[in-house]
JSON list of C-alpha atoms in Angstrom, two decimals:
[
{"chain": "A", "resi": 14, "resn": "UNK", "atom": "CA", "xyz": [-36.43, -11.96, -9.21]},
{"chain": "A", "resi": 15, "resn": "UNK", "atom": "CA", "xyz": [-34.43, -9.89, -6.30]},
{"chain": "A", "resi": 16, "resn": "UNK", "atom": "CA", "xyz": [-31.00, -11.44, -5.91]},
{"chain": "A", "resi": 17, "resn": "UNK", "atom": "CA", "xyz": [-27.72, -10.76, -5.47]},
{"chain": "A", "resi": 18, "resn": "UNK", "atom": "CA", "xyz": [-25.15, -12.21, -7.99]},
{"chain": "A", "resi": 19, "resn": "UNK", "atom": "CA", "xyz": [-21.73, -12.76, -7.79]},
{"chain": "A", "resi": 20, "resn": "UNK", "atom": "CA", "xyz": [-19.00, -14.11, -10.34]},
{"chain": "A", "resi": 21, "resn": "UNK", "atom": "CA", "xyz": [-17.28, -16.09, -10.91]},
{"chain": "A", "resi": 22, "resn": "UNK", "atom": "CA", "xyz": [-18.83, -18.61, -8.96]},
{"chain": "A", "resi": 23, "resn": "UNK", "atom": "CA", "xyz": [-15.77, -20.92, -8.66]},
{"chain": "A", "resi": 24, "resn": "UNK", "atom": "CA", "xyz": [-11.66, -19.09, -9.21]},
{"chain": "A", "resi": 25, "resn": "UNK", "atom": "CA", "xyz": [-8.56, -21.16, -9.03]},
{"chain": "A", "resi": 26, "resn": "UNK", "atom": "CA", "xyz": [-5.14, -18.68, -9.76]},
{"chain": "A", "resi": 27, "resn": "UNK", "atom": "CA", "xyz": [-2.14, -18.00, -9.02]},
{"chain": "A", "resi": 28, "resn": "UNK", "atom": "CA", "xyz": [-0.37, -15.74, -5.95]},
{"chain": "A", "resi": 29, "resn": "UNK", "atom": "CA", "xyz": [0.39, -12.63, -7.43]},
{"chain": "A", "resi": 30, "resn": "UNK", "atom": "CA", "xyz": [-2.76, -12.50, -10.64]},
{"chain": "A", "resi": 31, "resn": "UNK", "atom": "CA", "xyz": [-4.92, -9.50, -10.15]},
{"chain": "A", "resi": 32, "resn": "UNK", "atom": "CA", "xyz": [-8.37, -10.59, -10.31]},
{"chain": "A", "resi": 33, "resn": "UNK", "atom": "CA", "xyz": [-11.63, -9.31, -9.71]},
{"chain": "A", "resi": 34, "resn": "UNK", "atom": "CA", "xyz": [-15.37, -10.85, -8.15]},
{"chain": "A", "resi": 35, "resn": "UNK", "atom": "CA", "xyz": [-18.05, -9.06, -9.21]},
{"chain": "A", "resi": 36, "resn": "UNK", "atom": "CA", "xyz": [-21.25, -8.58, -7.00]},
{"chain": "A", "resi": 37, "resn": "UNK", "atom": "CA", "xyz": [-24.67, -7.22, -8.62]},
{"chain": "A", "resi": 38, "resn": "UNK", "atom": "CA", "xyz": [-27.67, -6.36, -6.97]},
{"chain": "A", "resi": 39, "resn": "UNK", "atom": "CA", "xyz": [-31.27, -5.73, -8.89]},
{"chain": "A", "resi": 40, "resn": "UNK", "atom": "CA", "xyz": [-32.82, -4.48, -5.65]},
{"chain": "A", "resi": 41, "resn": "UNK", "atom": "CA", "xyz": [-32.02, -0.80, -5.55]},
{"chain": "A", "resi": 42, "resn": "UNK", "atom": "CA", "xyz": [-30.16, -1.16, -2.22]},
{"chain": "A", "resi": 43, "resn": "UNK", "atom": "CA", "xyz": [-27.59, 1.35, -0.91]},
{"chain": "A", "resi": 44, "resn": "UNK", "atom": "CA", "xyz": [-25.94, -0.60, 1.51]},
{"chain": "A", "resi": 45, "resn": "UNK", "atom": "CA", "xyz": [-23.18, -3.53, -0.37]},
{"chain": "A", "resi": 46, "resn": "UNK", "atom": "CA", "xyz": [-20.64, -5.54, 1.36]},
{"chain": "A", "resi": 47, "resn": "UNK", "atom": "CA", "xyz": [-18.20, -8.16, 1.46]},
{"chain": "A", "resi": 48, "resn": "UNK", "atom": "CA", "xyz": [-17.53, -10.96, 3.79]},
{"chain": "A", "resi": 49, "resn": "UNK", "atom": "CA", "xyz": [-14.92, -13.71, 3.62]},
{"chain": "A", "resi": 50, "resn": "UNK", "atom": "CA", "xyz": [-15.42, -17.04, 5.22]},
{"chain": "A", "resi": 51, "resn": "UNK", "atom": "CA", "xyz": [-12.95, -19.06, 6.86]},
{"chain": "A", "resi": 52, "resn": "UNK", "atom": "CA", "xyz": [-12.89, -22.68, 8.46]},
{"chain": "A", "resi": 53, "resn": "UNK", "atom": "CA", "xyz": [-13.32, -21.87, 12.35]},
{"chain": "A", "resi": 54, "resn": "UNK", "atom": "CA", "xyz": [-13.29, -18.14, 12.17]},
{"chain": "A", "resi": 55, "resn": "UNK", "atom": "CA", "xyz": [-16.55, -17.68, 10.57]},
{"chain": "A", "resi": 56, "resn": "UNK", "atom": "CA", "xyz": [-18.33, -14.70, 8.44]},
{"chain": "A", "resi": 57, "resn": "UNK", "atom": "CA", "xyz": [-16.13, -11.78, 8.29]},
{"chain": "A", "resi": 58, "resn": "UNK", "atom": "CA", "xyz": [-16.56, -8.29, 6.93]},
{"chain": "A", "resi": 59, "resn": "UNK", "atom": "CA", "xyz": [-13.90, -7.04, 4.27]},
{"chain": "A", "resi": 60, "resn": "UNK", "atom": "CA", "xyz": [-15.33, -3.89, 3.13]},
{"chain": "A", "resi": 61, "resn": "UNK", "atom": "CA", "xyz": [-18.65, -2.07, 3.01]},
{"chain": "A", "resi": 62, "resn": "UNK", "atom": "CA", "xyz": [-20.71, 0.74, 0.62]},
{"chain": "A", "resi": 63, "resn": "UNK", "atom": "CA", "xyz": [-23.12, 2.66, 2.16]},
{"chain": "A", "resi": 64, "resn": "UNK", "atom": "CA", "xyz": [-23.93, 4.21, -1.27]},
{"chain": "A", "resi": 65, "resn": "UNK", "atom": "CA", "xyz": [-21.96, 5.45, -4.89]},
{"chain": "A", "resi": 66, "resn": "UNK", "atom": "CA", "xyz": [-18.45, 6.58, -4.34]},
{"chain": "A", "resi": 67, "resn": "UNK", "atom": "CA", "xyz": [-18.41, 5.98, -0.23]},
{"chain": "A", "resi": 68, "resn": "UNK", "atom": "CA", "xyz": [-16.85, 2.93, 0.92]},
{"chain": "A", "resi": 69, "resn": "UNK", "atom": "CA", "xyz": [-15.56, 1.37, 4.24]},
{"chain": "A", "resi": 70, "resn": "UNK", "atom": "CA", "xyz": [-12.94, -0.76, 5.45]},
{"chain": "A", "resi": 71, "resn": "UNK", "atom": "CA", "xyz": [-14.72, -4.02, 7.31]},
{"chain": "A", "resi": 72, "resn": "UNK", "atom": "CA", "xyz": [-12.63, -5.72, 9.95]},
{"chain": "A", "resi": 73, "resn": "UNK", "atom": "CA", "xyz": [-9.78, -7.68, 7.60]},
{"chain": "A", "resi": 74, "resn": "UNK", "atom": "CA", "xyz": [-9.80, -5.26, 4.40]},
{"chain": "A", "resi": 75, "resn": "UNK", "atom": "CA", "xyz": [-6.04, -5.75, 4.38]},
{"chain": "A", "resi": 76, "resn": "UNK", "atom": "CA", "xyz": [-4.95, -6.97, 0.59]},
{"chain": "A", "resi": 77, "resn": "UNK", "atom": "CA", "xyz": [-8.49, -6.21, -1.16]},
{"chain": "A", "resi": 78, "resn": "UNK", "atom": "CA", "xyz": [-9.77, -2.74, -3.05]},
{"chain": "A", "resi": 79, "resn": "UNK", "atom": "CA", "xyz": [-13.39, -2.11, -3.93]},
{"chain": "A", "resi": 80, "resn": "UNK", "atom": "CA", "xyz": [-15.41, 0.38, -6.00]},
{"chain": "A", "resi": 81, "resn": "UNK", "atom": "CA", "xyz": [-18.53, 1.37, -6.22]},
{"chain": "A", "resi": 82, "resn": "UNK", "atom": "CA", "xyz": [-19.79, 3.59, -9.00]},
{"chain": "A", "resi": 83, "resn": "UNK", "atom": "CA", "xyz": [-23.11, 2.40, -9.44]},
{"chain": "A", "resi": 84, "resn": "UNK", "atom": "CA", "xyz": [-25.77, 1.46, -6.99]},
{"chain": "A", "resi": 85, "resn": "UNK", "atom": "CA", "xyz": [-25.85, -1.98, -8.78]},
{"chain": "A", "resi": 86, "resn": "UNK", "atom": "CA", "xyz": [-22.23, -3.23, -8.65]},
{"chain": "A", "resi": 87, "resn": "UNK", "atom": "CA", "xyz": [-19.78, -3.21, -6.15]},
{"chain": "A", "resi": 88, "resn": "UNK", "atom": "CA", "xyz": [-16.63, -5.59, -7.33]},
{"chain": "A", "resi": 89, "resn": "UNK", "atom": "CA", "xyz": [-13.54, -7.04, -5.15]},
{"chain": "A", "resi": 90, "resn": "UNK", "atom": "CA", "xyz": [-10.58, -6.31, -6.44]},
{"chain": "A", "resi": 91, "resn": "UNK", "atom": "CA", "xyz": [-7.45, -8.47, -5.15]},
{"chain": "A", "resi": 92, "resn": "UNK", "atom": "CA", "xyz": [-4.32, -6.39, -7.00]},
{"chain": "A", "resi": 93, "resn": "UNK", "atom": "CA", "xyz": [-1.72, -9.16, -5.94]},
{"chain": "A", "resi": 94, "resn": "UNK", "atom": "CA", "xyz": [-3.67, -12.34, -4.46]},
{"chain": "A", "resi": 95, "resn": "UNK", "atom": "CA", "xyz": [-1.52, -14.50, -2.25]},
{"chain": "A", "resi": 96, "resn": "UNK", "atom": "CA", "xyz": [-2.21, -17.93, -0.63]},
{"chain": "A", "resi": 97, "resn": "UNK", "atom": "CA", "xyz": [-4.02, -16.83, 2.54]},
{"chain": "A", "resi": 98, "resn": "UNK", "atom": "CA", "xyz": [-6.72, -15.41, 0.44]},
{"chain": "A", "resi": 99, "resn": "UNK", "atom": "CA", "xyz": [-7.94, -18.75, -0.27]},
{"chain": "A", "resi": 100, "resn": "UNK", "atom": "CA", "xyz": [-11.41, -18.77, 1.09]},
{"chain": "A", "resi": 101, "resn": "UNK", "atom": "CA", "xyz": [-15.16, -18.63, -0.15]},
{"chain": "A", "resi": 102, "resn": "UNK", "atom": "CA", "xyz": [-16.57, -15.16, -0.45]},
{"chain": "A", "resi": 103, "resn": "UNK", "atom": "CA", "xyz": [-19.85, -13.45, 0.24]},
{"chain": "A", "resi": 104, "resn": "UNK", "atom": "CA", "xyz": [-21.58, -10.38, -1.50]},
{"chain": "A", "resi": 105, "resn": "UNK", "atom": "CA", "xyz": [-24.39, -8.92, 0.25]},
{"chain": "A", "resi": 106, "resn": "UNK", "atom": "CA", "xyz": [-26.67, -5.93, 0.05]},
{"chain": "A", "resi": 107, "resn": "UNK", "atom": "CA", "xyz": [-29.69, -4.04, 2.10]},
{"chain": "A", "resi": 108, "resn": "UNK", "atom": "CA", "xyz": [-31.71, -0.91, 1.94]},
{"chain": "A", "resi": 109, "resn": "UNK", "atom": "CA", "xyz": [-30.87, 1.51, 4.50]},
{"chain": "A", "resi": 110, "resn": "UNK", "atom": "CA", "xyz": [-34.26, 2.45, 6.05]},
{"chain": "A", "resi": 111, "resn": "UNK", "atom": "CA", "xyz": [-35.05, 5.36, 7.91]},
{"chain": "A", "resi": 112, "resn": "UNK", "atom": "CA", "xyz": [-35.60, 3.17, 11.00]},
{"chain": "A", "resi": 113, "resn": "UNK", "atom": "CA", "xyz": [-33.44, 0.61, 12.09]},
{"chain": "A", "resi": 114, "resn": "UNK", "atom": "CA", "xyz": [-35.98, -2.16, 11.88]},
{"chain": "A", "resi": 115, "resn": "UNK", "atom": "CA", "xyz": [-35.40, -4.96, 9.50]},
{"chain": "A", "resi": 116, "resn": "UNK", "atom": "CA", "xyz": [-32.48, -4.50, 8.13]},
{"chain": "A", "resi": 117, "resn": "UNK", "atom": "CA", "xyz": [-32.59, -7.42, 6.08]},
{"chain": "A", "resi": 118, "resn": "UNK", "atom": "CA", "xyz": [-28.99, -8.03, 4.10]},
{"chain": "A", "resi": 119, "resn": "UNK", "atom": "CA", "xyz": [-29.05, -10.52, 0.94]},
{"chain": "A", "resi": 120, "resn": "UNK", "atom": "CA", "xyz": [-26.48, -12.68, 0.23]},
{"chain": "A", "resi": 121, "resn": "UNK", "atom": "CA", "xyz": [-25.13, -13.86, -2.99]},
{"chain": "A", "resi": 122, "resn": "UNK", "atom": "CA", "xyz": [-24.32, -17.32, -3.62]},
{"chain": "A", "resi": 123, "resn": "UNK", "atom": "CA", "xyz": [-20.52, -17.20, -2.88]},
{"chain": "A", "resi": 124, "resn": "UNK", "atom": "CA", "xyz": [-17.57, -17.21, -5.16]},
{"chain": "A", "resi": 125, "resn": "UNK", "atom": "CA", "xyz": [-14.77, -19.91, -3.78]},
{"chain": "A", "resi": 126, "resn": "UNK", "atom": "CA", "xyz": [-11.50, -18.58, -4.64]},
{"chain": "A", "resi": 127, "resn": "UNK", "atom": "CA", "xyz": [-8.53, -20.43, -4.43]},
{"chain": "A", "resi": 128, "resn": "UNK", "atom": "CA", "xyz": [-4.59, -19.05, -4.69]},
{"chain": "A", "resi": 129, "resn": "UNK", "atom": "CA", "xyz": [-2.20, -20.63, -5.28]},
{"chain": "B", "resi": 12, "resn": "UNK", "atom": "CA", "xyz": [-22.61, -3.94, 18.69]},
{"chain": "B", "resi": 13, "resn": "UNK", "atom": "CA", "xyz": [-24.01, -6.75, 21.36]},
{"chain": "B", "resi": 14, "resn": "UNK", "atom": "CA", "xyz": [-21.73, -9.65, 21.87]},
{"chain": "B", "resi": 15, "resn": "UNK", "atom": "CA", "xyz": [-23.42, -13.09, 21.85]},
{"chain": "B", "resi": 16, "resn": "UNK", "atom": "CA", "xyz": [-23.13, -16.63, 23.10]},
{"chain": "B", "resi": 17, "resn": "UNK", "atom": "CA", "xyz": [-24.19, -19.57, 21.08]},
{"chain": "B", "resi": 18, "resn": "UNK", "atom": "CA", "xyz": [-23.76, -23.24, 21.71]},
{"chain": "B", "resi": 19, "resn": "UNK", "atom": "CA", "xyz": [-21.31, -24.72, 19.18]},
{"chain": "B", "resi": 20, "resn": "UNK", "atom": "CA", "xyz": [-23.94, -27.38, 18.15]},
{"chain": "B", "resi": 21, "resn": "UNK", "atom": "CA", "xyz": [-27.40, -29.22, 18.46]},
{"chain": "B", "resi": 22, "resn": "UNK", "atom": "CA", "xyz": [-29.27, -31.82, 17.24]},
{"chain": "B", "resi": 23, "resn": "UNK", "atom": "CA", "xyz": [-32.85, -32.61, 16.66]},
{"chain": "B", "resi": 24, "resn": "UNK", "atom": "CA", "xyz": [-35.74, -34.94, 16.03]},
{"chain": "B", "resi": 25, "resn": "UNK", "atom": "CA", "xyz": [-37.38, -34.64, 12.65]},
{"chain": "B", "resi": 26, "resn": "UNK", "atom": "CA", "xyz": [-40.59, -33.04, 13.27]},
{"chain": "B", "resi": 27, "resn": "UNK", "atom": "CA", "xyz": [-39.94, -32.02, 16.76]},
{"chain": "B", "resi": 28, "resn": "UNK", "atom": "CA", "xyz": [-39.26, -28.27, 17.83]},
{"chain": "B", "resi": 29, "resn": "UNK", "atom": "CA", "xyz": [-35.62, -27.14, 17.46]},
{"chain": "B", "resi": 30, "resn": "UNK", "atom": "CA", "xyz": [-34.95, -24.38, 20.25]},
{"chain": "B", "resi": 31, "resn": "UNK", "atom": "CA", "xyz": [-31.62, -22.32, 19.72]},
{"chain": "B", "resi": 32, "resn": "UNK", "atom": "CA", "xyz": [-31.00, -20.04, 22.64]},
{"chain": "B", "resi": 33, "resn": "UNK", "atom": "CA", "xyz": [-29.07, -16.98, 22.49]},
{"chain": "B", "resi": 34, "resn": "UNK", "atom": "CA", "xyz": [-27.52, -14.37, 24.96]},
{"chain": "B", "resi": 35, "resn": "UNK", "atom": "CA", "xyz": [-26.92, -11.18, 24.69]},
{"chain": "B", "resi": 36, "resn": "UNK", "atom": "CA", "xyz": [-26.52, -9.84, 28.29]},
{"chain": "B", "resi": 37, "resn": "UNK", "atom": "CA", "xyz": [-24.76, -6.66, 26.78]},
{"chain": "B", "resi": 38, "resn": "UNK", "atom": "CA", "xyz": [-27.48, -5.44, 24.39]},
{"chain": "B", "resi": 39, "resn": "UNK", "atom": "CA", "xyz": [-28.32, -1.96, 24.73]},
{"chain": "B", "resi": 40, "resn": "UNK", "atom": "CA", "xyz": [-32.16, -0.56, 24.42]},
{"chain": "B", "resi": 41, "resn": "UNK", "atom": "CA", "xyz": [-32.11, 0.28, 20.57]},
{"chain": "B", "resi": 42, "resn": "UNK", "atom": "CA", "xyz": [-30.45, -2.51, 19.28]},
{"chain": "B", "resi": 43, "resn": "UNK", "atom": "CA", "xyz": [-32.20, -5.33, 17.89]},
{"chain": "B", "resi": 44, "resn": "UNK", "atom": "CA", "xyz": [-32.10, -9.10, 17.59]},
{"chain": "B", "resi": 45, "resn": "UNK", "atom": "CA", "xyz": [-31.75, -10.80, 14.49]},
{"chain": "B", "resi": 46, "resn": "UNK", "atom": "CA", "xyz": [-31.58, -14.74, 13.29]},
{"chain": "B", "resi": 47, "resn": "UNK", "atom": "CA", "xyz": [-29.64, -15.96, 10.05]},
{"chain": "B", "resi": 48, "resn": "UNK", "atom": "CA", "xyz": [-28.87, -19.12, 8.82]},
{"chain": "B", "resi": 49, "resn": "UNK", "atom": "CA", "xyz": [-26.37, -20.29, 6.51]},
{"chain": "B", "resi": 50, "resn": "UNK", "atom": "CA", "xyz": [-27.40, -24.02, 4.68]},
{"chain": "B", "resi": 51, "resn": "UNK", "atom": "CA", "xyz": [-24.34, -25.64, 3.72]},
{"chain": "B", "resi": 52, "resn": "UNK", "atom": "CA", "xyz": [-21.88, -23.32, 2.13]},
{"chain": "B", "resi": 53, "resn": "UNK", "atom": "CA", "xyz": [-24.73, -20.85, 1.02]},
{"chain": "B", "resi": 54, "resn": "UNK", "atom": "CA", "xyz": [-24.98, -17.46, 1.58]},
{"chain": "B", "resi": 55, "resn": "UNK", "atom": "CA", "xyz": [-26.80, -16.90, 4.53]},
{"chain": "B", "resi": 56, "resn": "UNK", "atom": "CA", "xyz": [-30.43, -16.33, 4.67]},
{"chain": "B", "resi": 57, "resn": "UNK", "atom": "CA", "xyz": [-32.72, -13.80, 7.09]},
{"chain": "B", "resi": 58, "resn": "UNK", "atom": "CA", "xyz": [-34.89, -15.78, 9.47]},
{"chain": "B", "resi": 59, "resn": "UNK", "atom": "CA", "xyz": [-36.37, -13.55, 11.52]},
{"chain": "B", "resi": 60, "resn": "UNK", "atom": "CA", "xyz": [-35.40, -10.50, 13.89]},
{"chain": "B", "resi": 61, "resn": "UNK", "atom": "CA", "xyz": [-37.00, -8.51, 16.79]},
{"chain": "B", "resi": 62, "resn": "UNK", "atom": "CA", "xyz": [-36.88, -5.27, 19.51]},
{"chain": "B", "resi": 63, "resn": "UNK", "atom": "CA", "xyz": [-38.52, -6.42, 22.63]},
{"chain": "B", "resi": 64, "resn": "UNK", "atom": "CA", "xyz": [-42.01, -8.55, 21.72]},
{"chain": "B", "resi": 65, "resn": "UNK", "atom": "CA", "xyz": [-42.19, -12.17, 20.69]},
{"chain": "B", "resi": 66, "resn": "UNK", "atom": "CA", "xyz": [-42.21, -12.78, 17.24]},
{"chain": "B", "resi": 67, "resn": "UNK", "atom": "CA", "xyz": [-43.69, -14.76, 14.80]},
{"chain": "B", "resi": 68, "resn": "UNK", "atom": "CA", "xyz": [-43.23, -15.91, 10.90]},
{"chain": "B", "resi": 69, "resn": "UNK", "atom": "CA", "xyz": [-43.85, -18.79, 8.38]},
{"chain": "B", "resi": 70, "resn": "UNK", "atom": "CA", "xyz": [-40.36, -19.85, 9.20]},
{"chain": "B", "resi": 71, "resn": "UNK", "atom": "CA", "xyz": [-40.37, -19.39, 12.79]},
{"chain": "B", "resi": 72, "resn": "UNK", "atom": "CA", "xyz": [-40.79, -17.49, 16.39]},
{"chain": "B", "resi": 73, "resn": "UNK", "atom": "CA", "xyz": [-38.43, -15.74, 18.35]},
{"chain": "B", "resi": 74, "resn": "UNK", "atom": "CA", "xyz": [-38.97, -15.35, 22.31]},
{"chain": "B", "resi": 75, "resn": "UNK", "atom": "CA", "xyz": [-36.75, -12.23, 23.25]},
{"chain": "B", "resi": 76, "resn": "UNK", "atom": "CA", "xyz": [-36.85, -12.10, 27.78]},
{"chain": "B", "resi": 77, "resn": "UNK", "atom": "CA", "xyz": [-38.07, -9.40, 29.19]},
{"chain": "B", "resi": 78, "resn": "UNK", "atom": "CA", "xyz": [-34.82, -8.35, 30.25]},
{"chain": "B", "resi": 79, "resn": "UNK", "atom": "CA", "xyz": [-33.95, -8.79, 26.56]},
{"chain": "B", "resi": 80, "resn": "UNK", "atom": "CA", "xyz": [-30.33, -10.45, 27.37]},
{"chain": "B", "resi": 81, "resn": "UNK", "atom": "CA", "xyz": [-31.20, -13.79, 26.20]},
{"chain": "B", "resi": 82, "resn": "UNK", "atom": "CA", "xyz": [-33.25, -15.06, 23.13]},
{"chain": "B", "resi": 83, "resn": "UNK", "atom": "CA", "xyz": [-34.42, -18.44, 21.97]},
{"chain": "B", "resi": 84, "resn": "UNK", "atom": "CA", "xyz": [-35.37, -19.02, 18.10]},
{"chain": "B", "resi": 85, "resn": "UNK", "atom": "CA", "xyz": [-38.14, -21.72, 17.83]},
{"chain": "B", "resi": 86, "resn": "UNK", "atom": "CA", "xyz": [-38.03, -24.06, 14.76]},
{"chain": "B", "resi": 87, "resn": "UNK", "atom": "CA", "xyz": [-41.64, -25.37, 15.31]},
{"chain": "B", "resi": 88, "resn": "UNK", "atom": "CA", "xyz": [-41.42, -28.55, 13.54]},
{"chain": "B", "resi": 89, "resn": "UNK", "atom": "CA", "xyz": [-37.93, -29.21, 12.01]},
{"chain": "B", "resi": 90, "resn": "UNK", "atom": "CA", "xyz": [-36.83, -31.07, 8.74]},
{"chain": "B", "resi": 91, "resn": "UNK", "atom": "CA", "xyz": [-34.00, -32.08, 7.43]},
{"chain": "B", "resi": 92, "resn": "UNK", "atom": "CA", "xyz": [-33.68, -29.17, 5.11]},
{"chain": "B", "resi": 93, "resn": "UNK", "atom": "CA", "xyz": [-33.30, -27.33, 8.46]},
{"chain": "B", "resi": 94, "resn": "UNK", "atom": "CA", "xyz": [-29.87, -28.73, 9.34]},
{"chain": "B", "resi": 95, "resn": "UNK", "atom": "CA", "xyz": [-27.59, -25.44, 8.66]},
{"chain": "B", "resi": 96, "resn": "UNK", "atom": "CA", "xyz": [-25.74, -22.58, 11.19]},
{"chain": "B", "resi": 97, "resn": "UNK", "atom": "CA", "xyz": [-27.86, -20.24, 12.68]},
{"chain": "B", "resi": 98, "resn": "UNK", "atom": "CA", "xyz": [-26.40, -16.88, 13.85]},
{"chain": "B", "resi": 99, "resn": "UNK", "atom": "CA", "xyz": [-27.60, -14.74, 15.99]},
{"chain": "B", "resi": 100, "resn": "UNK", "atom": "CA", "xyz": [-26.68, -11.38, 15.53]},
{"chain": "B", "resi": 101, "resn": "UNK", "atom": "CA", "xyz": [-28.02, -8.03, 17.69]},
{"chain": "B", "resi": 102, "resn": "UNK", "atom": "CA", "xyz": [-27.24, -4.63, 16.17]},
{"chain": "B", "resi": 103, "resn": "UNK", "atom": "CA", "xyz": [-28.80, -1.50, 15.34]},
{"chain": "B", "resi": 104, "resn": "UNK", "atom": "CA", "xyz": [-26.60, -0.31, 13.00]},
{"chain": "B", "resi": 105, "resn": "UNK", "atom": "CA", "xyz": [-27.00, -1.76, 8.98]},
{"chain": "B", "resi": 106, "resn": "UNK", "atom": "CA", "xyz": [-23.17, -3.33, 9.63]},
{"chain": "B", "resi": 107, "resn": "UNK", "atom": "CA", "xyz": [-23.28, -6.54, 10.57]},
{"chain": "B", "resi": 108, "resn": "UNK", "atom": "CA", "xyz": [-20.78, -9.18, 12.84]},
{"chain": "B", "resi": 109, "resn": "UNK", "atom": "CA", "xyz": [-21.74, -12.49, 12.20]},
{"chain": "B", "resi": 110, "resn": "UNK", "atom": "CA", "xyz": [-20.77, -14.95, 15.30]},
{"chain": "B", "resi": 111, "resn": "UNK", "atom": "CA", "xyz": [-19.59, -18.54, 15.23]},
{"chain": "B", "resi": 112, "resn": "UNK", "atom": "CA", "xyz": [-23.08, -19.59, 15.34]},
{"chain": "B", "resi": 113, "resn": "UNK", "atom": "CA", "xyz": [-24.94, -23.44, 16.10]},
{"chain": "B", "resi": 114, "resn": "UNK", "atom": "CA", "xyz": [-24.84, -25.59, 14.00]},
{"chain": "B", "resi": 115, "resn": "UNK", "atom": "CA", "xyz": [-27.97, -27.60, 14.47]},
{"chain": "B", "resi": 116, "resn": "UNK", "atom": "CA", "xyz": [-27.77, -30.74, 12.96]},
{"chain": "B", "resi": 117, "resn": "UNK", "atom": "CA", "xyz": [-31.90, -32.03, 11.99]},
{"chain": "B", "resi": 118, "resn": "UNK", "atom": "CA", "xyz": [-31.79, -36.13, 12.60]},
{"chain": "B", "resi": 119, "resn": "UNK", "atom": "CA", "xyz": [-34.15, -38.63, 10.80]}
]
């Protein structure tokens, strides 16, 4: 089955606790991000792949590293998490066709991560 | 990319059409529309997208304006299962800015 998968599904931890969410994708695709979503402000982009070793800085990357060295994986790394990275988090991935038509992302099912 | 305007919320009759309009005054020729919803706290889910025609899938239609600066996605007969945020989103790029959205709210 295609699908994205993220884990954990569910964090609680402390400010300062390096953790990582890890994001998998069985479909090949060369495009991965991350979104975080927030109570009012809606879906927003923390960082974004567009293939191994090249990565992007979405619009709040601020406090969160990623990696990608496979076309499978691309994990969130928070080195020092604080409070006001509470939120629930979003993996998603898409082929990058030649044409801009249907550029379909997948989601993963969310990781809710709570600092405190 | 576009900007867009959706209504904060709608409701709807079981069974009845759900119509969620969209605009998008600023969209430029190549960029396209696109519809995602987002169930609950899900991840969200593709719906449908389009360029310039009407279009049409098992989960729904999309009427783009000739002028292409509005949109209205077309939920023919909604059920409850339907009650989630739908986004629209135009782009042409594979990055994506996801609005506030509507949340349309599906009523027995």
């Amino acid at each position: 089955e295609a699908q994205v998968t993220q884990n954990p599904r569910y964090l609680i931890t402390v400010t300062g606790k390096k953790l990582t969410v890890t994001c998998s994708q069985n479909m090949n695709h060369e495009y991965m991000s991350w979104y975080r979503q927030d109570p009012g402000l809606g879906l927003r982009q923390i960082y974004y792949s567009m293939n191994v070793e090249v990565t992007d800085k979405g619009d709040v990357p601020e406090g969160y590293k990623v990696s990608r060295k496979e076309k499978r994986n691309f994990p969130l790394i928070l080195e020092s998490p604080s409070p006001n990275q509470t939120s629930l988090y979003f993996c998603a991935s898409s082929p990058i066709p030649l044409l801009a038509d249907l550029l379909e992302q997948y989601f993963g099912p969310g990781t809710r991560l709570t600092v405190t | 990319d576009a900007k867009t305007t959706q209504p904060p919320s709608m409701d709807c009759a079981e069974g009845r059409a759900a119509n969620l309009p969209c605009n998008h005054s600023t969209i430029s020729g190549n960029e396209y529309v696109y519809w995602y919803r987002q169930i609950h706290s899900q991840g969200p889910q593709y719906i449908i997208h389009g360029l310039k025609n009407n279009e049409t899938n098992e989960m729904a239609s999309l009427i783009i304006t000739e002028d292409r600066k509005s949109s209205t996605l077309i939920l023919p007969h909604a059920t409850l299962r339907d009650t989630a945020v739908y986004y629209c989103i135009v782009r042409v790029a594979v990055d994506m800015r996801f609005g506030a959205g509507t949340r349309l709210t599906v009523k027995p």
